[in-house]
PDB file of C-alpha atoms in Angstrom:
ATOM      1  CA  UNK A   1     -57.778 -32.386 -67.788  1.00 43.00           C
ATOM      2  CA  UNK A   2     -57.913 -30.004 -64.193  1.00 44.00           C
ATOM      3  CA  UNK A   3     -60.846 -29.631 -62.776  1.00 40.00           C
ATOM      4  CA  UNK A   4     -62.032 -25.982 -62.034  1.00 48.00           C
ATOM      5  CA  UNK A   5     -61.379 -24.583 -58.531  1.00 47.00           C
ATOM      6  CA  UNK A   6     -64.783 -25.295 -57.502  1.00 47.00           C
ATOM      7  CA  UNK A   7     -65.263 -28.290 -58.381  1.00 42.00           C
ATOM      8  CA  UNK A   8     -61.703 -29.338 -56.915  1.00 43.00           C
ATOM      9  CA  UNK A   9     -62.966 -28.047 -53.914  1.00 40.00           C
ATOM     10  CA  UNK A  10     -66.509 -29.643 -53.589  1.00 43.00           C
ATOM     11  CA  UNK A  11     -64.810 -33.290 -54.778  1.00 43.00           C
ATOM     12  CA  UNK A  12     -62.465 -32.766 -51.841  1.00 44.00           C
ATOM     13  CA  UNK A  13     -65.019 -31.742 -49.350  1.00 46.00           C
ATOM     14  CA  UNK A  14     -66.996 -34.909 -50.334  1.00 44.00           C
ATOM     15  CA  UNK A  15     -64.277 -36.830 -49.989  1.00 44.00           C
ATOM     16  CA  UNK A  16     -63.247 -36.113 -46.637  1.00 47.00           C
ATOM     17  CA  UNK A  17     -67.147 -36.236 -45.599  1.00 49.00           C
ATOM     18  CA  UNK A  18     -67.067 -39.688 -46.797  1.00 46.00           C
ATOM     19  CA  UNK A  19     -64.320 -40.233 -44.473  1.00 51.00           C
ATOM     20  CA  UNK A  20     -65.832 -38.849 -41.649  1.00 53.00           C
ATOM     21  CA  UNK A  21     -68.771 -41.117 -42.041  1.00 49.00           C
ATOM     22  CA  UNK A  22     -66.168 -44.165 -42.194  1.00 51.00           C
ATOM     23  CA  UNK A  23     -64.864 -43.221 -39.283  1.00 58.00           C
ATOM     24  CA  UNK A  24     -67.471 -41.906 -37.179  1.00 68.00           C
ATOM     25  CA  UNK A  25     -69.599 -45.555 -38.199  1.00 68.00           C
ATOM     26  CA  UNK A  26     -66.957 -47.113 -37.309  1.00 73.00           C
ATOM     27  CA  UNK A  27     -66.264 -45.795 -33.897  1.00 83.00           C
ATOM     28  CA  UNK A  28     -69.788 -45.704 -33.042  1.00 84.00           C
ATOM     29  CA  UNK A  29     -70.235 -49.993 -34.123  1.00 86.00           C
ATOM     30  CA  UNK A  30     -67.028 -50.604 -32.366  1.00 88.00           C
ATOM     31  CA  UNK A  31     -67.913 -48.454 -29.185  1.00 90.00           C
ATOM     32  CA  UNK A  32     -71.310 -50.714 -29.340  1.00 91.00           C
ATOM     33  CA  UNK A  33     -69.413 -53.917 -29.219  1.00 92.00           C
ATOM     34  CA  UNK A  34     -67.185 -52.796 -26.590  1.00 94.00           C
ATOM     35  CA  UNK A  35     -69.916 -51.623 -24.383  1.00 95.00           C
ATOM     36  CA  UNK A  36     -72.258 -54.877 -25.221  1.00 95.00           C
ATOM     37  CA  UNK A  37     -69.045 -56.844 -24.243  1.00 96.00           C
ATOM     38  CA  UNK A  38     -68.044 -55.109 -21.147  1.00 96.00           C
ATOM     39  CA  UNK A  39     -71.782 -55.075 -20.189  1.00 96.00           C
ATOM     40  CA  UNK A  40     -72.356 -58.744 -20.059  1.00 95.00           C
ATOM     41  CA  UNK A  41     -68.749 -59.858 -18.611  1.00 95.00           C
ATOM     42  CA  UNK A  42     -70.314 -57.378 -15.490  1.00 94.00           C
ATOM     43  CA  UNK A  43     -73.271 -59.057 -14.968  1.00 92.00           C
ATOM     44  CA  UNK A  44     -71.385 -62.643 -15.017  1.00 90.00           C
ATOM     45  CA  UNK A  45     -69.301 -61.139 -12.598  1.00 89.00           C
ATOM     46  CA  UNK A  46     -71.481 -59.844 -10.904  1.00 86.00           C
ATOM     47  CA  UNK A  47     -73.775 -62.187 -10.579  1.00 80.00           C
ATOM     48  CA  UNK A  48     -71.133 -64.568  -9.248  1.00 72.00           C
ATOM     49  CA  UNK A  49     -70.414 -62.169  -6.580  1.00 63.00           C
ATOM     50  CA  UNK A  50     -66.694 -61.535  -7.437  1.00 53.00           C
ATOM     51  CA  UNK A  51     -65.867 -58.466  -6.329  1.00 45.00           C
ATOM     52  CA  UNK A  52     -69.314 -57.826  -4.644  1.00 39.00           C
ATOM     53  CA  UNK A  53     -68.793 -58.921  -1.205  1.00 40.00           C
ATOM     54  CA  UNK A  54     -70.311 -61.915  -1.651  1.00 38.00           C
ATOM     55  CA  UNK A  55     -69.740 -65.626  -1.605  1.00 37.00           C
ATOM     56  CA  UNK A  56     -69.539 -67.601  -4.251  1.00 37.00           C
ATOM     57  CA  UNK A  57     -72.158 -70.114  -3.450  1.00 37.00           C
ATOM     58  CA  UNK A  58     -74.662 -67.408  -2.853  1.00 36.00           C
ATOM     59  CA  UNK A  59     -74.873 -65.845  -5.795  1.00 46.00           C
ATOM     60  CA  UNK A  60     -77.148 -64.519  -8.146  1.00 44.00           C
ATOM     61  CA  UNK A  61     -76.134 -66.946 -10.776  1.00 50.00           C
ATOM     62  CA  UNK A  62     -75.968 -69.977  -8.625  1.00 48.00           C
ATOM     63  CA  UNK A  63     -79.008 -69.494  -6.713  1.00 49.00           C
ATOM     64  CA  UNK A  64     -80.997 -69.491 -10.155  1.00 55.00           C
ATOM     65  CA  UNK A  65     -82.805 -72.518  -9.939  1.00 49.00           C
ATOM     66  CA  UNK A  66     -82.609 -73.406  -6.697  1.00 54.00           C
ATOM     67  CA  UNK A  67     -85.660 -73.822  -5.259  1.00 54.00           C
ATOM     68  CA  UNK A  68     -87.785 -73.299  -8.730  1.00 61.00           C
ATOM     69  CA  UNK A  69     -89.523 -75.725 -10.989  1.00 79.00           C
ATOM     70  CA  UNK A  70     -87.509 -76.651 -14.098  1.00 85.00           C
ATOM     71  CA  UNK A  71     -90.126 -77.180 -16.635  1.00 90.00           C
ATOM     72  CA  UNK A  72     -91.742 -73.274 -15.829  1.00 90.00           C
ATOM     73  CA  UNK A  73     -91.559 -70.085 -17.512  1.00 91.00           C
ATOM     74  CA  UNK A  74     -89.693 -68.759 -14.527  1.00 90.00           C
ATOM     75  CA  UNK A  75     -86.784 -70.749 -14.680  1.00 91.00           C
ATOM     76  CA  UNK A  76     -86.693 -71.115 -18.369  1.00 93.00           C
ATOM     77  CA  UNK A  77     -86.955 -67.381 -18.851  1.00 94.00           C
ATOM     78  CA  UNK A  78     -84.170 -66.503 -16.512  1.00 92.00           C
ATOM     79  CA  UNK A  79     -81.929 -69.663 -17.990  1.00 94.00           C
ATOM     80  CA  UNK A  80     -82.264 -68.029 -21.505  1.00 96.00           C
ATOM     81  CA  UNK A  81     -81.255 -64.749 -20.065  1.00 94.00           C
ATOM     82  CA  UNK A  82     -77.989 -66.086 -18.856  1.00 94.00           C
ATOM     83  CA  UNK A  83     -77.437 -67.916 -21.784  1.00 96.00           C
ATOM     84  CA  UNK A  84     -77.829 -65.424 -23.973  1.00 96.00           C
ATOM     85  CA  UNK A  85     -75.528 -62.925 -22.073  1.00 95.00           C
ATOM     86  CA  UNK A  86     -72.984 -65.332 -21.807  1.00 96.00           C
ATOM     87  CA  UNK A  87     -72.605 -65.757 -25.790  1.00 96.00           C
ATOM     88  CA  UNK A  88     -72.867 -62.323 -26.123  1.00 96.00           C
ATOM     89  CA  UNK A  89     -69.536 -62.048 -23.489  1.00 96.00           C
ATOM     90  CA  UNK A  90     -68.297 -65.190 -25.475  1.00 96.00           C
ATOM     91  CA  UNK A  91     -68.787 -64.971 -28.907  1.00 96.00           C
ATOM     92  CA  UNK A  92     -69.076 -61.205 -29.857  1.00 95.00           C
ATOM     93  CA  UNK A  93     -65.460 -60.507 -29.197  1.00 94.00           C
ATOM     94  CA  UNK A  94     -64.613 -62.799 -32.407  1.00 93.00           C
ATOM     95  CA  UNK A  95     -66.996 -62.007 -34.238  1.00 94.00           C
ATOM     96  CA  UNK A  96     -65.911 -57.894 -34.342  1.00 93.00           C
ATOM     97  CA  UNK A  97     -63.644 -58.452 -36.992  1.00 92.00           C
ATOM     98  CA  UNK A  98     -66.160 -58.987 -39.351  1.00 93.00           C
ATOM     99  CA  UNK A  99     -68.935 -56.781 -37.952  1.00 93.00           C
ATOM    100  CA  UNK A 100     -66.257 -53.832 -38.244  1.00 91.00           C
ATOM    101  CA  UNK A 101     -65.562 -54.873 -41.573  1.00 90.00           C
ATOM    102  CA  UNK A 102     -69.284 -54.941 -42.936  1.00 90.00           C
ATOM    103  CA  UNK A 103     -69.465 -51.600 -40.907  1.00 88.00           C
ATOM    104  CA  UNK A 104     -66.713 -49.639 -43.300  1.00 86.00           C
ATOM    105  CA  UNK A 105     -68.076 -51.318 -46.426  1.00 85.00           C
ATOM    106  CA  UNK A 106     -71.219 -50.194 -46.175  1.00 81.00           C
ATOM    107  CA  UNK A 107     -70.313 -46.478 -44.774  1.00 70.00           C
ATOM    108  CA  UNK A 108     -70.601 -45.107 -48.443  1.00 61.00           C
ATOM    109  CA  UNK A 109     -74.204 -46.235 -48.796  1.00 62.00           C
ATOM    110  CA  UNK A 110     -77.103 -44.788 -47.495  1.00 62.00           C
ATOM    111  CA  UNK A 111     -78.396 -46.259 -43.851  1.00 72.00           C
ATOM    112  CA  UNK A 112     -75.084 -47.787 -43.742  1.00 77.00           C
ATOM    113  CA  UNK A 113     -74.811 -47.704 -40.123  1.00 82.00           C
ATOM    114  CA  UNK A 114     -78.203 -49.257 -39.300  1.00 84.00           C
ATOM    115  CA  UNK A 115     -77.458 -51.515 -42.025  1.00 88.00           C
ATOM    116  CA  UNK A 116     -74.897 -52.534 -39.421  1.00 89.00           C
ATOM    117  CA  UNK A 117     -76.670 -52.768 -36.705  1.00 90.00           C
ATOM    118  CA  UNK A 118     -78.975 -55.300 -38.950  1.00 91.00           C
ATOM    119  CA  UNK A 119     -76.135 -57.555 -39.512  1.00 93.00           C
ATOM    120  CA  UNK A 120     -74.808 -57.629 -36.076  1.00 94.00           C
ATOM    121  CA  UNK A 121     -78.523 -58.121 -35.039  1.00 94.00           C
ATOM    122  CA  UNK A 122     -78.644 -61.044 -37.116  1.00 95.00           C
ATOM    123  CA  UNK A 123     -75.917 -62.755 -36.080  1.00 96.00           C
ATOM    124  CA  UNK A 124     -76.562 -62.499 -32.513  1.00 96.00           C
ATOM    125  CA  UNK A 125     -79.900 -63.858 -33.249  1.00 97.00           C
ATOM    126  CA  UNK A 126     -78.387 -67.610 -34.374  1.00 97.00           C
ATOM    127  CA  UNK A 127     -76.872 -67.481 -30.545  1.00 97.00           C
ATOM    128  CA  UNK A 128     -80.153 -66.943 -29.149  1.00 97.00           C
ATOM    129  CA  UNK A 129     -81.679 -69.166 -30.783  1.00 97.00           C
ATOM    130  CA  UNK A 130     -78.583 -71.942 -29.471  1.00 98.00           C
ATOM    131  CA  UNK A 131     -79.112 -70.224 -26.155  1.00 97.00           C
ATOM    132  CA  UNK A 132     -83.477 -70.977 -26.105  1.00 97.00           C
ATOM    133  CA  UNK A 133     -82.016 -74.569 -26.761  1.00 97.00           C
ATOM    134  CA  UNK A 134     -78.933 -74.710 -24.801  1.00 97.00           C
ATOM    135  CA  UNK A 135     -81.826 -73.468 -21.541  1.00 96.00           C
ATOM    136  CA  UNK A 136     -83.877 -76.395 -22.624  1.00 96.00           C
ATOM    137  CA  UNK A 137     -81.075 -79.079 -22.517  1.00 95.00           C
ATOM    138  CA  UNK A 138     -80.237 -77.393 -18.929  1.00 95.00           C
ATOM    139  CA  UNK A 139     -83.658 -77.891 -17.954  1.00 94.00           C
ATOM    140  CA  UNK A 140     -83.661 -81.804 -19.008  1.00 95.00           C
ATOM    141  CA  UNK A 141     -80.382 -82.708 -17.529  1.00 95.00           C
ATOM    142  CA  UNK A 142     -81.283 -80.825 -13.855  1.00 93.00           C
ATOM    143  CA  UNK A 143     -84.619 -82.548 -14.014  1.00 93.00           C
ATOM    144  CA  UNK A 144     -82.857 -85.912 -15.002  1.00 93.00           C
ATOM    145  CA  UNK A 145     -80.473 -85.253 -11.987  1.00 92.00           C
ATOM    146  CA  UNK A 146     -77.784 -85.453 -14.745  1.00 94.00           C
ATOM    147  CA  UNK A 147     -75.970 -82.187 -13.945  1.00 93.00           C
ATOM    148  CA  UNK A 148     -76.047 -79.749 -10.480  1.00 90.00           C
ATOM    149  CA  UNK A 149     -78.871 -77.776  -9.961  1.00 86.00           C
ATOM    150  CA  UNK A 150     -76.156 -74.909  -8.502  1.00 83.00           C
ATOM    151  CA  UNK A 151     -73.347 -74.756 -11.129  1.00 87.00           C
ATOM    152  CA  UNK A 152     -74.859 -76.707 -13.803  1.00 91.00           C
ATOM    153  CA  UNK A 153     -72.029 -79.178 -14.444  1.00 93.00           C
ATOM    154  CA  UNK A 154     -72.557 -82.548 -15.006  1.00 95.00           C
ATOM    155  CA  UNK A 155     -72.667 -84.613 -12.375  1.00 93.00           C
ATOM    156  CA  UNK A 156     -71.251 -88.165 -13.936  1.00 93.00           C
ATOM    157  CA  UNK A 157     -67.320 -87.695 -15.570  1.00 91.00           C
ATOM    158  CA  UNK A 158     -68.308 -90.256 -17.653  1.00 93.00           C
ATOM    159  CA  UNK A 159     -70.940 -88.109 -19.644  1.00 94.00           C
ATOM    160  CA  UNK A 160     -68.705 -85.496 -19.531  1.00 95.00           C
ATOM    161  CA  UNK A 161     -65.557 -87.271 -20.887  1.00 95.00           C
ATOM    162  CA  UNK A 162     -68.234 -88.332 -23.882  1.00 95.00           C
ATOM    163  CA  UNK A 163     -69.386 -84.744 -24.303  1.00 96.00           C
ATOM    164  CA  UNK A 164     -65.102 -83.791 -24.594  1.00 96.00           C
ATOM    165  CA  UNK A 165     -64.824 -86.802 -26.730  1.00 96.00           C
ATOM    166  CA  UNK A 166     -67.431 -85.112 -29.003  1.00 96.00           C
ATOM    167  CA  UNK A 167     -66.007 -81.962 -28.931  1.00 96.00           C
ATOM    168  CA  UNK A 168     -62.776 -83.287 -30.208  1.00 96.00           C
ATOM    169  CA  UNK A 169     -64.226 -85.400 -32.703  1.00 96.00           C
ATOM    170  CA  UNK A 170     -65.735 -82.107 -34.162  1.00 97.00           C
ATOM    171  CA  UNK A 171     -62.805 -80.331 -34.152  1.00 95.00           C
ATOM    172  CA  UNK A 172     -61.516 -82.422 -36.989  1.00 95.00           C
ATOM    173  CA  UNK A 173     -64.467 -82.566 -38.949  1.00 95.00           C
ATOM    174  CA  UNK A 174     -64.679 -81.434 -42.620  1.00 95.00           C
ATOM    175  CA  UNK A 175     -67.619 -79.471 -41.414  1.00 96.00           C
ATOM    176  CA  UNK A 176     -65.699 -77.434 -38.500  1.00 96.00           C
ATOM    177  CA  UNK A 177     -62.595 -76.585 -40.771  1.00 94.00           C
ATOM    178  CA  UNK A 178     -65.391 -75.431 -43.621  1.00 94.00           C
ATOM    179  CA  UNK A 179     -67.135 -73.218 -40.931  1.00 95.00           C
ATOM    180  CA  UNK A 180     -63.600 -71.836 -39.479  1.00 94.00           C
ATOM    181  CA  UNK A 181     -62.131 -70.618 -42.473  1.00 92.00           C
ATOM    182  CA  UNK A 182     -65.246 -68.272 -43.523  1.00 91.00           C
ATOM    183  CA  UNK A 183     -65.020 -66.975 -40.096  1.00 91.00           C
ATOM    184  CA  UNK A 184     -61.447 -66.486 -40.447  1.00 89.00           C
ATOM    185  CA  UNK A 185     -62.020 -64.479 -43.933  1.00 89.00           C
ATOM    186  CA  UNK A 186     -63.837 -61.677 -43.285  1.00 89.00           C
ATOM    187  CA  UNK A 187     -63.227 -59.649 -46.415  1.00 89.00           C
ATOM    188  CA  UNK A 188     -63.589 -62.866 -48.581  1.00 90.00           C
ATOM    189  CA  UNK A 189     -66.692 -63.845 -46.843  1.00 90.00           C
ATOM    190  CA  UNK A 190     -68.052 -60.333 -47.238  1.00 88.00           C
ATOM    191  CA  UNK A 191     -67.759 -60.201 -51.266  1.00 88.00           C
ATOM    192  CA  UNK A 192     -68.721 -63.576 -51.473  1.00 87.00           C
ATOM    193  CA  UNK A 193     -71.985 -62.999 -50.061  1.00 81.00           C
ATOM    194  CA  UNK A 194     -72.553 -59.590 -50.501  1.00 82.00           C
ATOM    195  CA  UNK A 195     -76.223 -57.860 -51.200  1.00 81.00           C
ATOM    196  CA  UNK A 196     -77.470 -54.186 -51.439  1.00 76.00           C
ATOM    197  CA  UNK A 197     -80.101 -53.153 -49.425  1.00 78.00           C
ATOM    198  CA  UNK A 198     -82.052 -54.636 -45.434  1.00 81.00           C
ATOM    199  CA  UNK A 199     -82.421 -57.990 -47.279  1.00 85.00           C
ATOM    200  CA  UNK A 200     -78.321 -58.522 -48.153  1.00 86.00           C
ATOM    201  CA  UNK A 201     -77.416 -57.400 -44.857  1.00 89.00           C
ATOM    202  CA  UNK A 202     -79.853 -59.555 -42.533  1.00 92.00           C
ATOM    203  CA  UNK A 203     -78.984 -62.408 -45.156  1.00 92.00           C
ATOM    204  CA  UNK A 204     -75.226 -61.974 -44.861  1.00 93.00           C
ATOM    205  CA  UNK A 205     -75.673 -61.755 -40.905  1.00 94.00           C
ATOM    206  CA  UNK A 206     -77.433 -64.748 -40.807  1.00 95.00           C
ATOM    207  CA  UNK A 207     -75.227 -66.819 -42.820  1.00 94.00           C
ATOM    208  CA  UNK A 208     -72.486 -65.752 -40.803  1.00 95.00           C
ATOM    209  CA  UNK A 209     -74.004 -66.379 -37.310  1.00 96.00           C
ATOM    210  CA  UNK A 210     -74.869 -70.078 -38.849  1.00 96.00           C
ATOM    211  CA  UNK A 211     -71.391 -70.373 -39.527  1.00 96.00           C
ATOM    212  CA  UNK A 212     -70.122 -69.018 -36.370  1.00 96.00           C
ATOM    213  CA  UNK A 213     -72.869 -71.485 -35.145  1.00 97.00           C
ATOM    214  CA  UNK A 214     -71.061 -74.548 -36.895  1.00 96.00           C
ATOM    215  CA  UNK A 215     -68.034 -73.434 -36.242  1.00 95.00           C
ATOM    216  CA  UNK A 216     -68.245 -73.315 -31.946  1.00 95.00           C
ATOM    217  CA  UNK A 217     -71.418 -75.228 -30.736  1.00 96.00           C
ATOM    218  CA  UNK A 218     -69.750 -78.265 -29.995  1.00 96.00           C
ATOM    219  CA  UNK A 219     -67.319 -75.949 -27.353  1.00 96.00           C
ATOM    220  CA  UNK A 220     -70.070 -74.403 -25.896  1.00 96.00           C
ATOM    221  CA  UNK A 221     -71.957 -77.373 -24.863  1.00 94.00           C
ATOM    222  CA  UNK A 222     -68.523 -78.265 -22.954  1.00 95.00           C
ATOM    223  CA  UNK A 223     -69.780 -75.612 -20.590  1.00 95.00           C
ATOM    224  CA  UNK A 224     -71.540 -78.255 -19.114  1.00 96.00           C
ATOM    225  CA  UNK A 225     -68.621 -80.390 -18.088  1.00 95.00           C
ATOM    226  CA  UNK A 226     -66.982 -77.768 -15.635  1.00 92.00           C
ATOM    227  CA  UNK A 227     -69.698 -76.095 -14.736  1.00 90.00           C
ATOM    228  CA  UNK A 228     -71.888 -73.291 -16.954  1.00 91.00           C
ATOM    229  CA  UNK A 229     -71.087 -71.140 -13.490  1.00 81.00           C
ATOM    230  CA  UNK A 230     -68.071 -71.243 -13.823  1.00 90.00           C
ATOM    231  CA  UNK A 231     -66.116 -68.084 -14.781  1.00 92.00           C
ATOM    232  CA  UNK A 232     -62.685 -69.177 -15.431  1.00 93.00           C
ATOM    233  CA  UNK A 233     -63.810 -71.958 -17.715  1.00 94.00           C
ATOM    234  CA  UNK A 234     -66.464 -69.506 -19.712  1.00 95.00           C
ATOM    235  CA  UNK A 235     -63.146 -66.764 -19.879  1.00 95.00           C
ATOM    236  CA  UNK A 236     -60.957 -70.119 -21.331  1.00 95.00           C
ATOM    237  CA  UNK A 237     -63.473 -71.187 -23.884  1.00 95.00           C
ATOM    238  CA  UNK A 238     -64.018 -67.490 -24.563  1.00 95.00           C
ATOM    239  CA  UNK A 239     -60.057 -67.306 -25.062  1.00 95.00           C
ATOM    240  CA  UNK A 240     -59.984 -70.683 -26.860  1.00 94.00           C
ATOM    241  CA  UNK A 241     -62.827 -68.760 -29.832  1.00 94.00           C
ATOM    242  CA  UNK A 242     -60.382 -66.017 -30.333  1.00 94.00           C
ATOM    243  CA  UNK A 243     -57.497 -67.980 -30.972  1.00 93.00           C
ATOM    244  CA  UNK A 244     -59.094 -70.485 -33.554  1.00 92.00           C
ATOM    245  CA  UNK A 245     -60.527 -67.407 -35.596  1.00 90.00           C
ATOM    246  CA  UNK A 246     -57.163 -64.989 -35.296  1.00 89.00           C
ATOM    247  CA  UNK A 247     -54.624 -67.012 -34.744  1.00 86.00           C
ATOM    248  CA  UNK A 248     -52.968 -67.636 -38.224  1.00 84.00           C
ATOM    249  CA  UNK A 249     -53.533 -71.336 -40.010  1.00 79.00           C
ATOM    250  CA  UNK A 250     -50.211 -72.129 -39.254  1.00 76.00           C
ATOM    251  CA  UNK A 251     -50.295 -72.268 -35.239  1.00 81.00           C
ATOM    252  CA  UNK A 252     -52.983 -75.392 -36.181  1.00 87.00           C
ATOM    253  CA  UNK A 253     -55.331 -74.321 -32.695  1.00 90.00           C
ATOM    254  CA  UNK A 254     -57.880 -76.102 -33.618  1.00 91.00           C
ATOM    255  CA  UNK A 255     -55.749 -79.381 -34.184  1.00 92.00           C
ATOM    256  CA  UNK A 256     -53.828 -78.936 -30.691  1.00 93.00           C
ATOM    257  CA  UNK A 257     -57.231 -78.556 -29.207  1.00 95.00           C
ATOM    258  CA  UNK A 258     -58.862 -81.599 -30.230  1.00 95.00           C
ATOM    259  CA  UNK A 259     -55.820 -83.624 -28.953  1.00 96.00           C
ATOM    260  CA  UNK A 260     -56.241 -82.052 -25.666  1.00 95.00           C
ATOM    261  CA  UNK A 261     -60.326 -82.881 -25.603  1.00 96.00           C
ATOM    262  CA  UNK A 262     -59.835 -85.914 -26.783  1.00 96.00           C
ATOM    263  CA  UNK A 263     -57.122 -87.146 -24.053  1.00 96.00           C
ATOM    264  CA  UNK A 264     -59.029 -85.410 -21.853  1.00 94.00           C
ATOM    265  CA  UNK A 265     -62.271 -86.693 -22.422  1.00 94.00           C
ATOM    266  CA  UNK A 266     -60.474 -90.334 -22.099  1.00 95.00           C
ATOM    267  CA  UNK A 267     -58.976 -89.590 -18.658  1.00 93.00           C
ATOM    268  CA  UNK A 268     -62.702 -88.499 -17.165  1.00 92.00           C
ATOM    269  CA  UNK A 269     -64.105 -92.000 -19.092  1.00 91.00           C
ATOM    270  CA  UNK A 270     -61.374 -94.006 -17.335  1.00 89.00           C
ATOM    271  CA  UNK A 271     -61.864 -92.249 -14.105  1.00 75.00           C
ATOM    272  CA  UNK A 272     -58.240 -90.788 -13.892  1.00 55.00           C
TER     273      UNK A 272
END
């Protein structure tokens, strides 16, 4: 059975302004990421004074804690600010898959779009609450003399070839393959979990960030062994994320990088 000209017309028109709500959500939650992205990669750079007409070992970011207290609000407050810039730069790139995803799924409902912005806000919430411990575990190890008060990087290779030893060991745990493959399945992790309403989608972003969380802590703590100033190492392990979540099962990343930690973490025990 047709249905009259009018109402042909009126499903039609719904139609396409249900997808030009999926698409303008869309654009505007991937323009978001970009920008959030973009934003904090600039203020590592420039707060390493690349580009800036400025050297190295006068910049912003280095200069940090020189000169301040550890154990004050001061330094802790700024340490937390870097830390939780630099997982946004690290982490958010790999986790747009699935924060585009949620985005189109919930473009038919109502509030879908700030719906969105609750999941995302969720997630990034597990990595600030890594980075409030991550600027702890700074603190401890400058005022323990363990790692340099300037680039943050662990002072004894022996520590650091444990920390890599760790990292590797992790790599092959039950628990790190478990944590990989929901972050490798959006869509299945998405129906899985799946609520209506502000409850399912700060529950949903949650669970994901604590599996993002389980899936790369142990390679963010390796921060520490070339330095959490450095840039080329934080673009690596950034690099390193994206290929264990999109790289297909079949390239085995995650097994080729816990061979390379774990030789690596025995030539800095041995001293080679």
């Amino acid at each position: 059975m047709e249905l009259p000209e009018t109402d042909r017309i009126a499903s039609e028109r719904r139609g396409n302004s249900v997808e030009q709500i999926l698409r303008r959500d869309g654009l505007i939650v991937g323009f978001c990421i970009v920008a959030l992205v973009l934003l904090a990669w600039w203020w590592l750079f420039r707060s390493a004074g690349i580009g800036m007409g400025t050297n190295m070992g006068a910049s912003a970011m280095s200069d940090m804690g020189r000169g301040v207290p550890v154990w004050t609000w001061t330094y802790l407050t700024s340490a937390f600010a870097m830390w939780v810039l630099m997982m946004v730069a690290m982490m958010l790139p790999s986790a747009a898959p699935m924060i585009l995803l949620f985005a189109r799924l919930s473009g038919q409902s109502e509030h879908g779009l700030a719906r969105t912005i609750g999941f995302a806000s969720c997630y990034l919430l597990v990595w600030a609450l890594f980075s409030a411990l991550a600027s702890v575990s700074q603190a401890a190890l400058v005022s323990f003399a363990l790692a340099s008060e300037g680039t943050l990087r662990l002072v004894d290779g022996k520590i650091a070839g444990i920390l890599m030893l760790l990292a590797g060991a992790y790599q092959l745990s039950p628990l790190k393959s478990a944590c990989l493959d929901h972050c490798r399945s959006p869509l299945a992790f998405l129906m899985q979990g799946w609520r209506p309403g502000w409850r399912g989608a700060t529950r949903i972003g949650l669970r994901h960030g604590l599996y993002c969380l389980g899936c790369c802590w142990a390679l963010m703590l390796l921060l520490f062994v070339a330095g959490v100033m450095n840039l080329a190492w934080i673009a690596a392990l950034t690099i390193v994320v994206l290929a264990e979540k999109l790289a297909p099962p079949s390239m085995r990343v995650r097994q080729g990088l816990a061979l390379a930690l774990l030789l690596g973490g025995m030539l800095m025990i041995v001293g080679r």
